[in-house]
């Protein structure tokens, strides 16, 4: 339990660093650019790659920074390119996803199985259950009507997203980028 609490306190301390804020800002810029290339499939399914910087931010700075980053970025992306009505519940779900990623990745070695498990937990809790509930409330469609398509989409995207994220983190690690960023914060 103490290690779990330490994750949050250490992540909170990261917020006091100017380098954390500037690195998060650069990751946000990348996420916004990637978000411009998302693919909408109907009104309830969107496939995109802007979640990659969210995971990198959570990996580097932990659950507190990951949650704040994800929530702030969600609002900023909506302001820049609105896709449907704004719904605070969806932003809360994105914040939860950032916190969950931070809990799985922060100060832990990245393995494919860790990424696969983290993606599964986030996809199940946030994407399938909570986002579907929010979309049901937002669009007035029945939860069970929306659920099957979202389950299928997330089951298909789960290994794909996991492999992409794992490959990118490994590449950034091999290039020494993650080590350089971490060294500057130690």
mmCIF file of C-alpha atoms in Angstrom:
data_model
loop_
_atom_site.group_PDB
_atom_site.id
_atom_site.type_symbol
_atom_site.label_atom_id
_atom_site.label_comp_id
_atom_site.label_asym_id
_atom_site.label_seq_id
_atom_site.Cartn_x
_atom_site.Cartn_y
_atom_site.Cartn_z
ATOM 1 C CA UNK A 1 0.000 0.000 0.000
ATOM 2 C CA UNK A 2 2.890 2.323 0.827
ATOM 3 C CA UNK A 3 4.374 1.828 -2.657
ATOM 4 C CA UNK A 4 1.014 2.697 -4.209
ATOM 5 C CA UNK A 5 0.752 5.932 -2.220
ATOM 6 C CA UNK A 6 4.380 6.741 -3.086
ATOM 7 C CA UNK A 7 3.458 6.582 -6.781
ATOM 8 C CA UNK A 8 1.044 9.467 -6.258
ATOM 9 C CA UNK A 9 3.264 11.538 -3.977
ATOM 10 C CA UNK A 10 6.288 11.186 -6.272
ATOM 11 C CA UNK A 11 4.141 12.010 -9.290
ATOM 12 C CA UNK A 12 2.786 15.084 -7.505
ATOM 13 C CA UNK A 13 6.362 16.242 -6.838
ATOM 14 C CA UNK A 14 7.038 16.003 -10.594
ATOM 15 C CA UNK A 15 4.525 18.841 -11.102
ATOM 16 C CA UNK A 16 6.913 21.278 -9.420
ATOM 17 C CA UNK A 17 9.498 20.883 -12.170
ATOM 18 C CA UNK A 18 9.536 23.275 -15.109
ATOM 19 C CA UNK A 19 10.982 20.465 -17.216
ATOM 20 C CA UNK A 20 7.944 18.313 -16.460
ATOM 21 C CA UNK A 21 5.612 21.056 -17.632
ATOM 22 C CA UNK A 22 7.619 21.772 -20.788
ATOM 23 C CA UNK A 23 7.959 18.082 -21.662
ATOM 24 C CA UNK A 24 4.225 17.629 -21.079
ATOM 25 C CA UNK A 25 3.549 20.634 -23.311
ATOM 26 C CA UNK A 26 5.641 19.118 -26.108
ATOM 27 C CA UNK A 27 3.829 15.799 -25.693
ATOM 28 C CA UNK A 28 0.530 17.718 -25.814
ATOM 29 C CA UNK A 29 1.538 19.322 -29.100
ATOM 30 C CA UNK A 30 2.323 15.888 -30.530
ATOM 31 C CA UNK A 31 -1.006 14.548 -29.242
ATOM 32 C CA UNK A 32 -2.920 17.439 -30.833
ATOM 33 C CA UNK A 33 -1.254 16.808 -34.177
ATOM 34 C CA UNK A 34 -1.965 13.077 -33.938
ATOM 35 C CA UNK A 35 -5.547 13.874 -32.888
ATOM 36 C CA UNK A 36 -6.146 15.696 -36.155
ATOM 37 C CA UNK A 37 -5.748 12.392 -37.953
ATOM 38 C CA UNK A 38 -8.353 10.366 -36.058
ATOM 39 C CA UNK A 39 -10.909 8.310 -37.943
ATOM 40 C CA UNK A 40 -14.569 8.601 -36.936
ATOM 41 C CA UNK A 41 -16.690 5.504 -37.469
ATOM 42 C CA UNK A 42 -20.233 6.669 -36.806
ATOM 43 C CA UNK A 43 -21.055 8.989 -33.934
ATOM 44 C CA UNK A 44 -19.779 6.742 -31.145
ATOM 45 C CA UNK A 45 -16.535 5.158 -32.396
ATOM 46 C CA UNK A 46 -13.291 7.044 -33.050
ATOM 47 C CA UNK A 47 -9.954 5.473 -33.875
ATOM 48 C CA UNK A 48 -6.915 7.641 -33.193
ATOM 49 C CA UNK A 49 -3.305 7.724 -32.108
ATOM 50 C CA UNK A 50 -3.319 10.730 -29.808
ATOM 51 C CA UNK A 51 -3.331 8.430 -26.774
ATOM 52 C CA UNK A 52 0.322 7.542 -27.324
ATOM 53 C CA UNK A 53 1.660 10.810 -25.807
ATOM 54 C CA UNK A 54 -0.752 10.295 -22.877
ATOM 55 C CA UNK A 55 0.897 6.970 -22.121
ATOM 56 C CA UNK A 56 4.386 8.420 -22.502
ATOM 57 C CA UNK A 57 3.524 11.256 -20.109
ATOM 58 C CA UNK A 58 2.099 8.796 -17.563
ATOM 59 C CA UNK A 59 5.206 6.612 -17.949
ATOM 60 C CA UNK A 60 7.578 9.529 -17.395
ATOM 61 C CA UNK A 61 5.734 11.464 -14.694
ATOM 62 C CA UNK A 62 3.207 9.149 -13.014
ATOM 63 C CA UNK A 63 -0.498 9.040 -12.256
ATOM 64 C CA UNK A 64 -1.012 12.600 -10.999
ATOM 65 C CA UNK A 65 0.688 14.264 -13.950
ATOM 66 C CA UNK A 66 -0.786 11.650 -16.306
ATOM 67 C CA UNK A 67 -4.325 12.398 -15.143
ATOM 68 C CA UNK A 68 -3.912 16.183 -15.262
ATOM 69 C CA UNK A 69 -2.232 15.945 -18.664
ATOM 70 C CA UNK A 70 -4.968 13.726 -20.091
ATOM 71 C CA UNK A 71 -7.800 15.907 -18.758
ATOM 72 C CA UNK A 72 -6.248 19.190 -19.848
ATOM 73 C CA UNK A 73 -5.415 17.787 -23.251
ATOM 74 C CA UNK A 74 -8.954 16.476 -23.701
ATOM 75 C CA UNK A 75 -10.399 19.942 -23.122
ATOM 76 C CA UNK A 76 -7.770 21.596 -25.320
ATOM 77 C CA UNK A 77 -8.365 19.168 -28.204
ATOM 78 C CA UNK A 78 -12.094 19.792 -27.925
ATOM 79 C CA UNK A 79 -11.552 23.560 -28.099
ATOM 80 C CA UNK A 80 -9.332 23.198 -31.168
ATOM 81 C CA UNK A 81 -11.442 20.634 -33.032
ATOM 82 C CA UNK A 82 -14.859 19.953 -31.512
ATOM 83 C CA UNK A 83 -16.272 16.543 -32.361
ATOM 84 C CA UNK A 84 -19.799 16.511 -30.998
ATOM 85 C CA UNK A 85 -20.991 18.168 -27.810
ATOM 86 C CA UNK A 86 -18.671 18.629 -24.832
ATOM 87 C CA UNK A 87 -19.456 16.243 -21.975
ATOM 88 C CA UNK A 88 -17.512 16.525 -18.668
ATOM 89 C CA UNK A 89 -18.091 12.832 -17.961
ATOM 90 C CA UNK A 90 -15.927 11.907 -20.933
ATOM 91 C CA UNK A 91 -13.166 14.195 -19.653
ATOM 92 C CA UNK A 92 -13.378 12.519 -16.225
ATOM 93 C CA UNK A 93 -12.966 9.119 -17.911
ATOM 94 C CA UNK A 94 -9.881 10.372 -19.776
ATOM 95 C CA UNK A 95 -8.427 11.617 -16.473
ATOM 96 C CA UNK A 96 -9.031 8.183 -14.941
ATOM 97 C CA UNK A 97 -7.267 6.564 -17.906
ATOM 98 C CA UNK A 98 -4.227 8.820 -17.373
ATOM 99 C CA UNK A 99 -4.150 7.895 -13.695
ATOM 100 C CA UNK A 100 -4.435 4.173 -14.491
ATOM 101 C CA UNK A 101 -1.637 4.343 -17.057
ATOM 102 C CA UNK A 102 0.512 6.161 -14.504
ATOM 103 C CA UNK A 103 -0.141 3.430 -11.944
ATOM 104 C CA UNK A 104 0.919 0.736 -14.409
ATOM 105 C CA UNK A 105 3.945 2.445 -15.981
ATOM 106 C CA UNK A 106 5.500 4.958 -13.582
ATOM 107 C CA UNK A 107 8.898 3.841 -12.249
ATOM 108 C CA UNK A 108 8.359 0.332 -13.569
ATOM 109 C CA UNK A 109 10.127 -1.562 -16.326
ATOM 110 C CA UNK A 110 8.157 -1.587 -19.541
ATOM 111 C CA UNK A 111 7.376 -5.068 -20.773
ATOM 112 C CA UNK A 112 4.956 -6.064 -23.474
ATOM 113 C CA UNK A 113 2.816 -7.873 -20.883
ATOM 114 C CA UNK A 114 2.631 -4.781 -18.660
ATOM 115 C CA UNK A 115 1.523 -2.676 -21.641
ATOM 116 C CA UNK A 116 -0.985 -5.343 -22.699
ATOM 117 C CA UNK A 117 -2.447 -5.507 -19.173
ATOM 118 C CA UNK A 118 -2.566 -1.713 -18.778
ATOM 119 C CA UNK A 119 -4.281 -1.300 -22.150
ATOM 120 C CA UNK A 120 -6.762 -4.057 -21.269
ATOM 121 C CA UNK A 121 -7.686 -2.493 -17.913
ATOM 122 C CA UNK A 122 -8.068 0.982 -19.441
ATOM 123 C CA UNK A 123 -10.026 -0.309 -22.414
ATOM 124 C CA UNK A 124 -12.358 -2.369 -20.235
ATOM 125 C CA UNK A 125 -13.005 0.177 -17.479
ATOM 126 C CA UNK A 126 -12.683 3.458 -19.366
ATOM 127 C CA UNK A 127 -13.443 2.744 -23.032
ATOM 128 C CA UNK A 128 -15.980 -0.066 -22.865
ATOM 129 C CA UNK A 129 -17.858 0.581 -19.620
ATOM 130 C CA UNK A 130 -17.546 4.268 -18.668
ATOM 131 C CA UNK A 131 -17.288 5.826 -22.142
ATOM 132 C CA UNK A 132 -20.202 3.726 -23.363
ATOM 133 C CA UNK A 133 -22.223 4.885 -20.364
ATOM 134 C CA UNK A 134 -21.318 8.523 -21.101
ATOM 135 C CA UNK A 135 -22.192 8.147 -24.793
ATOM 136 C CA UNK A 136 -25.474 6.505 -23.845
ATOM 137 C CA UNK A 137 -26.368 9.488 -21.659
ATOM 138 C CA UNK A 138 -25.047 12.020 -24.172
ATOM 139 C CA UNK A 139 -26.796 10.672 -27.261
ATOM 140 C CA UNK A 140 -29.847 9.115 -25.601
ATOM 141 C CA UNK A 141 -29.087 5.669 -27.008
ATOM 142 C CA UNK A 142 -29.405 2.540 -24.944
ATOM 143 C CA UNK A 143 -26.232 1.311 -23.273
ATOM 144 C CA UNK A 144 -26.717 -2.207 -24.632
ATOM 145 C CA UNK A 145 -27.295 -0.829 -28.148
ATOM 146 C CA UNK A 146 -23.912 0.928 -28.225
ATOM 147 C CA UNK A 147 -21.980 -1.680 -26.233
ATOM 148 C CA UNK A 148 -21.440 -4.474 -28.813
ATOM 149 C CA UNK A 149 -19.775 -2.238 -31.411
ATOM 150 C CA UNK A 150 -17.547 -0.668 -28.758
ATOM 151 C CA UNK A 151 -16.545 -4.064 -27.355
ATOM 152 C CA UNK A 152 -15.618 -5.312 -30.833
ATOM 153 C CA UNK A 153 -13.686 -2.140 -31.665
ATOM 154 C CA UNK A 154 -11.746 -2.290 -28.388
ATOM 155 C CA UNK A 155 -11.002 -6.006 -28.712
ATOM 156 C CA UNK A 156 -9.603 -5.388 -32.183
ATOM 157 C CA UNK A 157 -7.621 -2.309 -31.141
ATOM 158 C CA UNK A 158 -6.300 -3.755 -27.852
ATOM 159 C CA UNK A 159 -3.358 -5.765 -29.250
ATOM 160 C CA UNK A 160 -2.732 -3.200 -32.001
ATOM 161 C CA UNK A 161 -2.582 -0.241 -29.587
ATOM 162 C CA UNK A 162 -0.474 -2.294 -27.171
ATOM 163 C CA UNK A 163 2.064 -3.243 -29.826
ATOM 164 C CA UNK A 164 2.280 0.318 -31.173
ATOM 165 C CA UNK A 165 2.766 1.831 -27.707
ATOM 166 C CA UNK A 166 5.283 -0.815 -26.628
ATOM 167 C CA UNK A 167 7.260 -0.410 -29.868
ATOM 168 C CA UNK A 168 7.351 3.377 -29.550
ATOM 169 C CA UNK A 169 8.480 3.243 -25.909
ATOM 170 C CA UNK A 170 11.172 0.708 -26.750
ATOM 171 C CA UNK A 171 12.351 2.838 -29.704
ATOM 172 C CA UNK A 172 12.463 5.981 -27.525
ATOM 173 C CA UNK A 173 14.380 3.991 -24.938
ATOM 174 C CA UNK A 174 16.875 2.660 -27.492
ATOM 175 C CA UNK A 175 17.441 6.178 -28.816
ATOM 176 C CA UNK A 176 18.141 7.314 -25.257
ATOM 177 C CA UNK A 177 15.352 9.886 -25.281
ATOM 178 C CA UNK A 178 13.508 8.504 -22.257
ATOM 179 C CA UNK A 179 16.749 8.125 -20.319
ATOM 180 C CA UNK A 180 17.727 11.727 -21.137
ATOM 181 C CA UNK A 181 14.353 13.041 -20.007
ATOM 182 C CA UNK A 182 14.446 10.990 -16.800
ATOM 183 C CA UNK A 183 18.047 12.020 -16.057
ATOM 184 C CA UNK A 184 17.009 15.665 -16.210
ATOM 185 C CA UNK A 185 14.316 15.061 -13.584
ATOM 186 C CA UNK A 186 16.372 13.030 -11.134
#
